[in-house]
XYZ file of C-alpha atoms in Angstrom:
682
model
C -8.403 -16.021 2.033
C -8.108 -18.809 4.663
C -9.646 -18.366 8.000
C -9.009 -21.054 10.672
C -8.887 -21.800 14.290
C -5.659 -23.584 15.324
C -6.065 -25.715 18.449
C -3.142 -26.232 20.726
C -3.971 -29.679 22.230
C -2.305 -32.940 21.591
C -3.886 -32.931 18.042
C -4.150 -30.035 15.703
C -7.705 -29.422 14.511
C -8.745 -26.904 11.829
C -12.304 -25.493 12.016
C -13.346 -24.043 8.613
C -15.667 -21.211 8.527
C -19.182 -21.837 7.104
C -19.493 -20.328 3.669
C -23.204 -19.714 3.681
C -24.732 -16.544 5.259
C -26.055 -16.787 8.797
C -28.336 -13.741 8.869
C -31.876 -13.657 7.501
C -34.660 -11.076 7.356
C -35.173 -11.597 11.076
C -32.741 -12.361 13.872
C -30.408 -15.172 13.043
C -29.944 -17.701 15.940
C -26.703 -19.674 16.307
C -27.678 -22.533 18.450
C -24.906 -23.801 20.596
C -23.894 -27.420 20.089
C -22.059 -29.367 22.798
C -18.837 -27.413 23.505
C -15.894 -28.671 21.467
C -13.645 -30.881 23.436
C -10.498 -28.641 23.690
C -8.337 -26.789 26.125
C -6.627 -23.913 24.338
C -7.536 -22.288 21.147
C -5.303 -19.986 18.841
C -7.532 -17.749 16.714
C -6.548 -16.444 13.349
C -9.532 -14.969 11.297
C -8.647 -12.210 8.855
C -11.378 -10.522 6.912
C -13.923 -12.944 8.346
C -17.659 -12.190 8.311
C -18.758 -11.410 11.834
C -21.649 -13.892 11.444
C -19.114 -16.659 10.763
C -17.090 -15.588 13.655
C -20.207 -15.718 15.920
C -20.870 -19.205 14.744
C -17.444 -20.403 15.678
C -17.447 -18.710 19.048
C -20.875 -20.358 19.775
C -19.354 -23.751 18.995
C -16.355 -23.250 21.195
C -18.034 -21.581 24.221
C -21.397 -23.390 24.150
C -23.369 -20.172 24.198
C -26.365 -19.589 22.087
C -26.119 -16.289 20.087
C -29.006 -14.499 18.343
C -27.692 -11.841 15.823
C -29.637 -8.799 14.896
C -30.031 -8.242 11.166
C -28.067 -5.008 11.515
C -25.003 -6.950 12.705
C -22.983 -7.155 9.495
C -19.402 -6.615 8.379
C -15.935 -8.166 8.415
C -13.472 -8.398 11.297
C -9.965 -9.444 11.997
C -9.587 -11.652 15.074
C -6.017 -12.825 15.923
C -4.682 -14.173 19.270
C -0.999 -14.620 19.552
C -1.291 -16.888 22.665
C -3.666 -19.836 23.144
C -6.984 -18.920 24.775
C -9.370 -20.808 27.046
C -13.127 -20.776 26.341
C -13.501 -17.743 28.706
C -10.723 -16.117 26.823
C -12.312 -16.680 23.464
C -15.518 -15.258 24.767
C -13.732 -12.242 26.226
C -11.950 -11.658 22.917
C -15.160 -11.952 21.002
C -16.833 -9.317 23.257
C -13.836 -7.002 22.567
C -14.281 -7.428 18.790
C -17.962 -6.718 19.072
C -17.160 -3.501 21.094
C -14.567 -2.350 18.583
C -16.979 -3.014 15.766
C -19.926 -1.079 17.358
C -21.885 -4.017 18.528
C -22.557 -5.516 21.988
C -23.783 -8.902 23.465
C -26.747 -8.561 25.734
C -27.792 -11.494 27.867
C -31.461 -12.501 27.883
C -32.108 -15.614 29.909
C -30.030 -18.400 28.462
C -29.602 -16.446 25.162
C -27.129 -13.790 24.130
C -28.377 -11.224 21.716
C -25.848 -9.436 19.572
C -27.101 -5.979 18.763
C -25.804 -2.546 17.629
C -24.660 -0.439 20.573
C -27.097 2.262 19.733
C -29.951 -0.154 20.708
C -28.449 -1.751 23.792
C -30.616 0.306 26.160
C -33.888 -0.643 24.246
C -32.794 -4.260 24.147
C -32.421 -4.606 27.959
C -29.578 -6.034 30.016
C -28.826 -8.279 32.890
C -29.665 -6.587 36.206
C -28.661 -9.221 38.703
C -25.615 -11.498 39.245
C -22.001 -10.591 38.871
C -20.706 -9.909 35.366
C -18.580 -12.659 33.912
C -16.642 -10.198 31.660
C -15.535 -6.594 31.695
C -16.952 -6.259 28.115
C -20.426 -7.433 29.186
C -23.340 -5.032 29.024
C -25.172 -4.881 32.427
C -27.566 -2.702 34.318
C -26.842 -1.782 37.907
C -28.659 -0.024 40.625
C -26.329 2.274 42.665
C -27.998 3.260 46.028
C -26.976 6.621 47.535
C -27.299 7.666 51.275
C -26.295 11.311 51.334
C -25.871 12.576 47.726
C -29.206 13.314 45.896
C -29.654 11.126 42.906
C -30.410 14.020 40.482
C -27.005 15.496 41.355
C -25.221 12.246 41.121
C -26.561 11.827 37.586
C -25.221 15.255 36.551
C -21.865 14.302 38.028
C -21.612 10.754 36.653
C -23.083 11.253 33.145
C -19.797 12.152 31.561
C -18.351 8.894 32.629
C -21.135 6.757 30.892
C -20.595 5.449 27.335
C -22.309 7.362 24.552
C -24.841 4.480 23.969
C -25.327 3.822 27.737
C -27.948 5.272 30.063
C -28.017 6.702 33.588
C -31.321 7.678 35.228
C -32.148 9.079 38.739
C -34.569 7.368 41.090
C -36.124 9.384 44.054
C -37.555 6.300 45.788
C -35.212 4.866 46.615
C -32.454 7.469 46.417
C -30.428 5.673 43.648
C -29.308 5.784 40.053
C -29.650 3.145 37.395
C -26.782 2.778 35.039
C -26.557 0.562 31.869
C -23.073 0.239 30.412
C -20.099 -2.106 30.112
C -19.306 -3.839 33.354
C -15.909 -2.267 33.769
C -17.403 1.192 33.209
C -20.122 0.574 35.836
C -17.586 -0.375 38.337
C -15.865 2.911 37.796
C -19.096 4.690 38.234
C -19.838 2.872 41.472
C -16.510 3.655 42.933
C -16.902 7.354 42.090
C -20.428 7.420 43.374
C -19.422 5.816 46.711
C -16.584 8.443 47.093
C -18.966 11.260 46.546
C -21.612 9.893 48.766
C -19.302 9.877 51.747
C -18.541 13.733 51.764
C -20.361 16.329 53.731
C -22.615 19.085 52.111
C -25.384 18.658 49.525
C -23.921 20.460 46.508
C -21.931 18.916 43.712
C -20.063 19.905 40.648
C -17.965 18.379 37.895
C -15.205 20.253 36.176
C -13.565 19.187 32.858
C -9.931 20.154 32.650
C -8.336 21.372 29.462
C -4.600 21.623 30.211
C -3.769 20.131 33.686
C -3.992 16.514 34.819
C -7.155 15.828 36.886
C -5.224 13.624 39.203
C -2.717 16.230 40.034
C -5.306 18.946 40.378
C -7.447 16.720 42.677
C -4.531 16.274 45.088
C -3.772 19.968 45.160
C -7.344 20.864 45.910
C -7.805 18.208 48.578
C -4.544 19.450 50.232
C -5.723 23.087 50.283
C -9.340 22.502 51.339
C -8.570 19.652 53.777
C -10.737 16.837 52.510
C -9.806 14.664 55.534
C -11.096 17.309 58.060
C -14.526 17.529 56.803
C -13.772 19.507 53.674
C -15.253 18.739 50.215
C -14.857 15.344 48.576
C -12.698 15.655 45.525
C -12.263 12.688 42.949
C -10.454 12.597 39.626
C -11.517 10.484 36.613
C -8.290 9.936 34.607
C -9.891 8.629 31.443
C -12.125 11.656 30.851
C -9.822 14.138 32.765
C -12.854 15.295 34.780
C -12.750 16.626 38.424
C -15.744 15.704 40.603
C -16.333 17.778 43.684
C -19.026 17.541 46.440
C -19.424 19.836 49.362
C -21.298 23.016 50.479
C -21.595 26.107 48.229
C -18.705 27.838 49.798
C -16.335 24.897 49.269
C -17.427 24.458 45.652
C -16.742 28.119 44.905
C -13.338 27.938 46.474
C -12.590 24.734 44.658
C -13.581 26.285 41.332
C -11.169 29.207 41.951
C -8.252 26.826 42.725
C -9.048 24.632 39.484
C -9.220 27.744 37.331
C -5.733 28.950 38.629
C -4.182 25.390 38.054
C -5.832 24.577 34.761
C -3.589 26.797 32.616
C -1.364 26.055 29.649
C 2.277 25.369 30.837
C 1.114 24.937 34.462
C 3.765 22.283 35.012
C 7.543 23.124 34.894
C 8.527 22.595 31.285
C 11.213 20.079 30.463
C 13.439 19.830 27.429
C 14.314 16.559 25.672
C 16.359 15.586 22.735
C 15.286 12.346 20.897
C 18.001 11.084 18.459
C 16.494 9.007 15.561
C 18.093 5.939 14.201
C 15.939 4.996 11.323
C 13.551 7.921 10.688
C 13.838 11.439 9.257
C 13.676 14.219 11.857
C 11.561 16.521 9.598
C 9.038 13.766 8.949
C 8.714 12.889 12.607
C 8.232 16.576 13.473
C 5.354 16.803 10.957
C 3.749 13.712 12.407
C 3.963 15.227 15.999
C 2.426 18.379 14.648
C -0.545 16.438 13.264
C -0.954 14.544 16.651
C -1.096 17.880 18.596
C -3.731 19.191 16.099
C -1.604 21.531 14.041
C -1.766 22.146 10.315
C 1.075 20.781 8.120
C 3.648 23.306 7.165
C 3.148 24.677 3.629
C 6.816 25.441 3.262
C 8.130 22.045 4.290
C 8.437 19.480 1.455
C 7.959 16.676 3.927
C 4.764 18.160 5.197
C 3.531 18.548 1.656
C 4.171 14.896 0.894
C 2.455 13.923 4.200
C -0.765 15.507 3.170
C -1.460 12.649 0.860
C 0.307 9.932 2.892
C 0.495 10.247 6.623
C 3.407 8.740 8.491
C 1.043 6.613 10.634
C 0.164 4.585 7.475
C 3.494 2.662 7.753
C 2.965 1.606 11.302
C 1.808 -1.759 12.396
C -1.670 -2.114 13.908
C -0.366 -2.064 17.475
C 1.692 1.007 16.903
C -1.118 2.870 15.163
C -3.370 2.176 18.159
C -0.667 3.386 20.498
C -0.208 6.581 18.510
C -4.028 7.158 18.353
C -4.210 6.768 22.182
C -1.405 9.187 22.602
C -3.163 11.629 20.307
C -6.467 11.208 22.210
C -4.629 11.797 25.445
C -2.940 14.822 24.160
C -6.259 16.241 22.957
C -8.204 15.576 26.117
C -5.803 16.812 28.764
C -2.142 17.308 27.841
C -1.957 20.616 26.324
C -3.694 20.100 22.896
C -4.908 23.207 21.124
C -8.629 23.670 20.846
C -8.353 27.069 19.227
C -9.647 27.741 15.693
C -7.393 26.836 12.837
C -6.727 30.374 11.930
C -4.941 30.889 15.240
C -2.585 27.967 14.362
C 0.944 27.245 15.774
C 3.746 29.583 15.565
C 5.751 28.680 12.499
C 9.433 27.891 12.773
C 11.920 26.457 10.299
C 11.504 22.686 10.594
C 9.522 23.109 13.805
C 6.481 24.681 15.533
C 5.124 25.925 18.924
C 1.637 24.786 19.761
C -0.185 25.483 22.970
C 2.883 25.418 25.239
C 4.713 22.576 23.398
C 7.700 23.411 21.172
C 9.006 20.777 18.756
C 12.048 21.471 16.632
C 13.780 19.179 14.086
C 17.602 19.011 13.842
C 18.253 17.694 10.389
C 22.135 17.892 11.021
C 21.963 15.534 14.036
C 18.748 13.823 12.849
C 17.039 14.529 16.073
C 13.869 16.112 17.470
C 14.082 18.561 20.244
C 10.960 18.959 22.445
C 10.108 21.379 25.304
C 6.815 21.369 27.238
C 4.867 19.814 30.120
C 6.634 16.582 31.414
C 3.512 14.472 30.783
C 3.126 15.661 27.146
C 6.843 15.306 26.530
C 6.707 11.767 27.830
C 3.864 10.765 25.584
C 5.441 12.296 22.628
C 8.768 10.573 23.235
C 6.940 7.195 23.507
C 5.092 7.864 20.167
C 8.410 8.854 18.520
C 10.143 5.704 19.766
C 7.489 3.634 18.082
C 7.591 5.622 14.872
C 11.407 5.333 14.741
C 11.454 1.749 13.627
C 13.725 0.167 10.939
C 11.692 0.038 7.705
C 11.748 -3.019 5.648
C 13.458 -2.943 2.295
C 12.350 -4.772 -0.835
C 14.737 -6.198 -3.444
C 12.864 -6.351 -6.798
C 14.220 -8.463 -9.492
C 12.638 -8.350 -12.971
C 13.384 -10.762 -15.873
C 12.223 -9.643 -19.388
C 12.441 -12.616 -21.775
C 11.981 -12.141 -25.476
C 12.283 -14.778 -28.137
C 12.040 -13.831 -31.826
C 11.974 -16.153 -34.797
C 11.816 -15.226 -38.433
C 11.376 -17.471 -41.476
C 11.368 -16.280 -45.096
C 11.178 -17.692 -48.533
C 11.574 -15.777 -51.840
C 11.459 -17.179 -55.371
C 10.990 -15.402 -58.719
C 12.302 -14.551 -62.277
C 12.878 -11.211 -63.799
C 13.721 -10.834 -67.497
C 15.345 -7.966 -69.519
C 16.067 -7.391 -73.191
C 18.046 -4.578 -74.502
C 20.852 -3.321 -76.764
C 24.267 -4.722 -76.961
C 25.766 -1.509 -75.868
C 24.619 0.783 -72.958
C 23.694 3.582 -75.212
C 21.171 1.443 -77.005
C 18.842 1.217 -73.760
C 16.463 -1.326 -72.493
C 13.802 -2.599 -74.954
C 11.745 -4.549 -72.479
C 11.475 -6.664 -69.399
C 9.700 -7.643 -66.229
C 10.096 -6.360 -62.700
C 8.297 -7.173 -59.386
C 8.326 -4.909 -56.344
C 7.926 -7.976 -53.789
C 11.142 -9.620 -55.063
C 13.435 -7.626 -52.921
C 16.067 -6.718 -55.458
C 14.496 -5.894 -58.891
C 16.209 -6.186 -62.253
C 16.043 -2.428 -62.997
C 18.155 -1.736 -59.873
C 20.744 -4.281 -61.005
C 20.953 -2.810 -64.513
C 21.335 0.647 -63.193
C 24.076 -0.494 -60.927
C 25.944 -2.172 -63.781
C 25.900 1.040 -65.824
C 22.760 0.875 -67.743
C 20.978 4.130 -66.973
C 17.858 3.073 -68.735
C 17.408 0.317 -66.243
C 15.660 2.622 -63.981
C 12.876 3.001 -66.579
C 12.082 -0.723 -65.989
C 9.027 -0.553 -63.787
C 6.832 -3.207 -62.080
C 5.272 -5.787 -64.361
C 5.878 -5.988 -68.074
C 7.686 -3.123 -69.791
C 8.125 -2.805 -73.625
C 9.916 -0.198 -75.766
C 11.596 0.173 -79.113
C 15.363 -0.439 -79.576
C 18.115 -2.044 -81.494
C 19.475 -5.548 -81.529
C 19.255 -6.986 -78.150
C 21.061 -8.397 -75.279
C 19.165 -10.765 -73.004
C 19.276 -10.344 -69.182
C 17.777 -12.655 -66.559
C 17.604 -12.287 -62.721
C 16.713 -15.536 -60.937
C 16.022 -15.234 -57.110
C 15.468 -18.076 -54.671
C 16.283 -17.098 -51.115
C 15.486 -18.734 -47.785
C 16.004 -16.930 -44.383
C 15.975 -18.160 -40.814
C 16.669 -15.730 -38.192
C 16.248 -16.265 -34.331
C 17.102 -14.160 -31.335
C 16.835 -14.615 -27.591
C 16.911 -11.642 -25.376
C 17.125 -11.774 -21.497
C 17.267 -8.517 -19.472
C 17.151 -8.892 -15.758
C 17.323 -5.552 -13.883
C 17.095 -5.445 -10.134
C 16.709 -2.741 -7.666
C 16.462 -2.406 -3.732
C 14.168 0.279 -2.223
C 12.632 1.140 1.059
C 9.078 0.127 1.740
C 6.525 2.453 0.434
C 9.191 4.482 -1.528
C 9.493 5.014 -5.355
C 12.533 3.612 -7.104
C 13.655 3.902 -10.808
C 16.550 2.297 -12.751
C 17.375 3.355 -16.344
C 19.863 1.516 -18.484
C 20.331 2.731 -22.020
C 21.276 5.762 -24.149
C 20.156 9.286 -24.467
C 19.373 9.560 -28.113
C 18.658 12.819 -30.000
C 15.475 12.989 -32.131
C 14.749 15.655 -34.589
C 11.623 17.581 -33.642
C 11.709 20.298 -36.168
C 13.837 22.177 -38.833
C 14.053 25.293 -40.802
C 15.672 25.335 -44.295
C 17.371 28.257 -46.018
C 15.234 30.226 -48.371
C 15.794 33.347 -50.453
C 15.390 35.687 -47.409
C 17.191 33.598 -44.744
C 20.717 32.504 -44.192
C 20.335 30.737 -40.659
C 18.853 27.262 -41.198
C 18.540 25.219 -37.873
C 17.175 21.922 -36.655
C 15.724 21.328 -33.201
C 16.278 18.134 -31.458
C 14.888 16.494 -28.228
C 16.735 13.903 -26.227
C 15.029 10.806 -24.990
C 16.240 7.845 -22.986
C 16.226 4.649 -25.289
C 16.847 1.368 -23.397
C 15.477 -0.212 -20.261
C 13.461 1.683 -17.686
C 11.993 0.206 -14.499
C 9.890 2.168 -11.928
C 8.355 0.498 -9.001
C 6.786 1.319 -5.661
C 6.545 -1.581 -3.209
C 4.214 -1.737 -0.143
C 4.686 -4.428 2.382
C 1.509 -5.745 3.812
C 0.874 -8.048 6.837
C 1.985 -11.665 6.370
C 4.799 -10.929 3.966
C 2.714 -9.814 1.050
C 4.096 -7.159 -1.169
C 1.883 -4.890 -3.227
C 3.740 -3.576 -6.367
C 3.039 -0.643 -8.577
C 5.267 -1.370 -11.642
C 5.961 0.696 -14.731
C 8.424 -0.991 -17.058
C 9.584 -0.015 -20.547
C 12.083 -1.396 -23.144
C 12.926 0.561 -26.191
C 15.498 0.143 -28.945
C 16.411 1.789 -32.261
C 15.462 0.079 -35.409
C 18.654 -0.898 -37.034
C 17.498 -0.244 -40.651
C 15.737 2.805 -41.917
C 12.043 2.638 -42.705
C 10.723 4.110 -45.849
C 8.739 7.235 -45.189
C 10.106 7.783 -41.673
C 11.390 11.308 -41.046
C 13.902 10.382 -38.340
C 15.015 7.578 -36.110
C 12.411 4.809 -35.417
C 12.230 2.999 -32.077
C 10.650 -0.330 -30.963
C 8.793 0.225 -27.588
C 7.405 -2.300 -25.194
C 5.858 -0.914 -22.054
C 3.808 -2.304 -19.074
C 2.159 -0.538 -16.196
C 0.293 -2.627 -13.579
C -0.291 -3.232 -9.889
C 0.110 -6.725 -8.499
C 0.450 -8.791 -5.256
C 3.231 -11.179 -4.564
C 4.472 -13.187 -1.548
C 7.888 -12.759 -0.235
C 10.269 -14.534 -2.529
C 7.542 -15.504 -5.079
C 8.002 -15.252 -8.805
C 4.940 -13.896 -10.727
C 4.304 -13.121 -14.325
C 3.459 -9.474 -14.793
C 2.416 -9.778 -18.481
C 3.341 -11.071 -21.839
C 2.658 -10.903 -25.536
C 2.799 -13.683 -28.235
C 2.580 -12.460 -31.862
C 2.610 -14.565 -35.074
C 2.891 -12.499 -38.178
C 2.530 -14.383 -41.498
C 2.769 -12.631 -44.907
C 2.501 -13.800 -48.466
C 3.018 -11.544 -51.496
C 2.577 -12.777 -55.138
C 3.351 -10.729 -58.178
C 3.016 -11.697 -61.876
C 2.527 -10.378 -65.450
C -1.264 -10.612 -66.143
C -1.960 -13.444 -68.519
C 1.607 -14.574 -68.960
C 2.103 -15.368 -65.365
C -0.803 -17.878 -65.327
C 0.519 -19.960 -68.237
C 1.662 -23.408 -67.169
C 5.390 -24.030 -66.804
C 6.467 -20.946 -68.677
C 4.423 -18.887 -66.399
C 7.056 -19.191 -63.712
C 9.264 -16.882 -65.809
C 6.718 -14.029 -65.367
C 5.803 -14.141 -61.666
C 7.477 -13.841 -58.312
C 6.343 -15.016 -54.723
C 7.462 -14.119 -51.267
C 6.506 -15.721 -47.951
C 7.531 -14.618 -44.462
C 6.644 -15.583 -40.837
C 7.695 -13.789 -37.757
C 6.960 -15.086 -34.279
C 7.612 -12.924 -31.318
C 7.284 -14.063 -27.540
C 7.710 -11.620 -24.779
C 7.147 -12.330 -21.068
C 7.946 -10.242 -17.999
C 8.596 -11.933 -14.560
C 9.030 -10.258 -11.198
C 10.234 -11.488 -7.867
C 10.182 -9.396 -4.654
C 12.356 -10.233 -1.635
C 11.636 -8.527 1.716
C 14.883 -7.418 3.562
C 13.789 -6.836 7.135
C 17.212 -6.594 8.930
C 20.949 -6.094 8.194
C 21.457 -9.873 7.937
C 18.983 -10.155 5.056
C 20.531 -7.215 3.365
C 24.064 -8.904 3.660
C 22.764 -12.186 2.375
C 21.119 -10.455 -0.646
C 24.426 -8.695 -1.419
C 26.430 -11.788 -1.187
C 23.963 -13.671 -3.426
C 24.281 -10.848 -6.153
C 28.116 -11.043 -5.885
C 28.095 -14.818 -6.175
C 25.982 -14.628 -9.256
C 28.366 -11.942 -10.735
C 31.363 -14.215 -10.156
C 29.681 -17.167 -11.687
C 29.421 -15.370 -15.104
C 33.044 -14.356 -15.262
C 35.713 -16.410 -16.919
C 37.663 -18.725 -14.570
C 41.001 -17.576 -16.057
C 41.714 -13.944 -15.542
C 44.880 -13.894 -17.596
C 44.163 -11.367 -20.489
C 46.644 -13.229 -22.840
C 44.433 -16.369 -22.743
C 40.867 -15.398 -22.551
C 38.355 -18.230 -22.422
C 34.712 -18.008 -23.266
C 32.068 -18.761 -20.596
C 31.452 -22.471 -20.650
C 27.640 -22.868 -20.823
C 25.538 -25.145 -22.947
C 23.285 -23.023 -25.048
C 20.877 -25.819 -25.246
C 20.142 -25.707 -21.517
C 17.128 -23.419 -20.772
C 16.871 -22.044 -17.165
C 13.985 -22.660 -14.936
C 11.732 -19.734 -14.167
C 13.392 -19.400 -10.710
C 16.904 -19.588 -12.206
C 16.473 -16.463 -14.253
C 17.099 -14.383 -11.133
């Protein structure tokens, strides 16, 4: 896989990633060279080793990075717009944060360590942070609020790997976290430190919005007139209150009354879908709200193994995940045990104050619940209701068969002058195709069937002399081209069958002395061409294909010993990757079958010259070549679908005779010597 940095300056420069490993048993240091002379950088690294990414970032930004041995893994770093050096550094810190790592400054070096060891690794305590993603340590001084109470209030706001400690002298708290998080802690601490009273409390809300409840509590208790200080943290949906004991008790009562399911006036909204199925969307919403899939809904059963979010792009999956997180934290999500699940409805459900109902007739989803929850769900549905790509799959099965054969031999017969006298003797060979005994029997000599293989002698009257001389050469050739095609939605299964439904005998019962009802059982099976395929469109126009293809045909001549019809079968089952519009070979088989059969009368057949009268030889060679080609074409919009249909129609017209007058049919003018190119078979 190619990983590169594209530079948007007057000249384009490609920086290839180093192939060798950066990490060693100890910390690996990437010494910063002189910064690369450039202005803006477009980054596109897919499946890149994080150590290689760190090396390139060090070259661009001029920073020296030291990587902990535990820093390992692959990352995807993509920027749609050109970035400056600071933008590249900010993007790198975001990638580290997403991957569970952090960059900690130590003098002129930056140490990249796991987030769990950030506190032990130390962090910068002075100077302003250059990035919101930078790990820093700050001392937050307090004038009125005791530091131990501030720690209890602010701890829910600190990241899981961060740290917050109380100091008595001076009255302050020490916080280690990302710079953006510390600024939020400082703002809340300053707000709490201004209020009167010495008591403090933090209340996590389950149903209501912390911002709305904070406004209601402040209005009721009069924060501006010396009442308690009330602050809301939207991200964690936590209410922070500081005041005297009486104010805190009164505030808790107000919060308990407001933090109830369905506290806000419910709204009803109908979302009409353009591309998705209402039942599928309903099941996805059920999953976002924490409900169990409906056991009676076939769509739900299919979603157990394949969630609808799998078909979203990366940005849409992130949005859906954020919406699910918001719903769980404070917008009416259920936290009850699974056995108390949502009320079941046909094609819908009710869960913790939110009702979602599918309307298959209108292909719409009806929602009723708190406005904030309904707004979030509507946003998620709008991102799920995207036009899915279609894939046109064209397959070419090319089979070329050639057969050569030579047969030469002599068979002799000596018998009576009339049929009743019988055969006295002769020679017969089983490898000669048609033997002399069969010919004599067909001509009215019943004793001809007694002429077996080899030399046969018997007593008889005066004779007739018969001779069968065979010298045959065969040359058979056949070219077969089958090119089925099918169009299917992304991530859906499709099948095309072209052939016959042939009955095969599976059993029989004949009449015996005690039964007069003979019968035969048969089973019908498809004989012809069958193509089954499941395409999955990946990022960058790559299509993953799960293909099952089979060609079967009836053997035209009966095979000795076969109880019923015999079929030729060629099947293939595989998974492959192909770019949009690329032709690939799924598989093939080349067979070369050579056979030689010699028969002779022992002793007589080895005699020079005359021995040719007592032997027979048959040579055959069969060569069969089979290849299967496949070409996927992604159809993302209606214009691509129309162009594909027009192309197929033009191809259909090209193989029709030019004259349509049935009284003067003309064959298709095509030079059989011209062989198509691999891209011309489609």
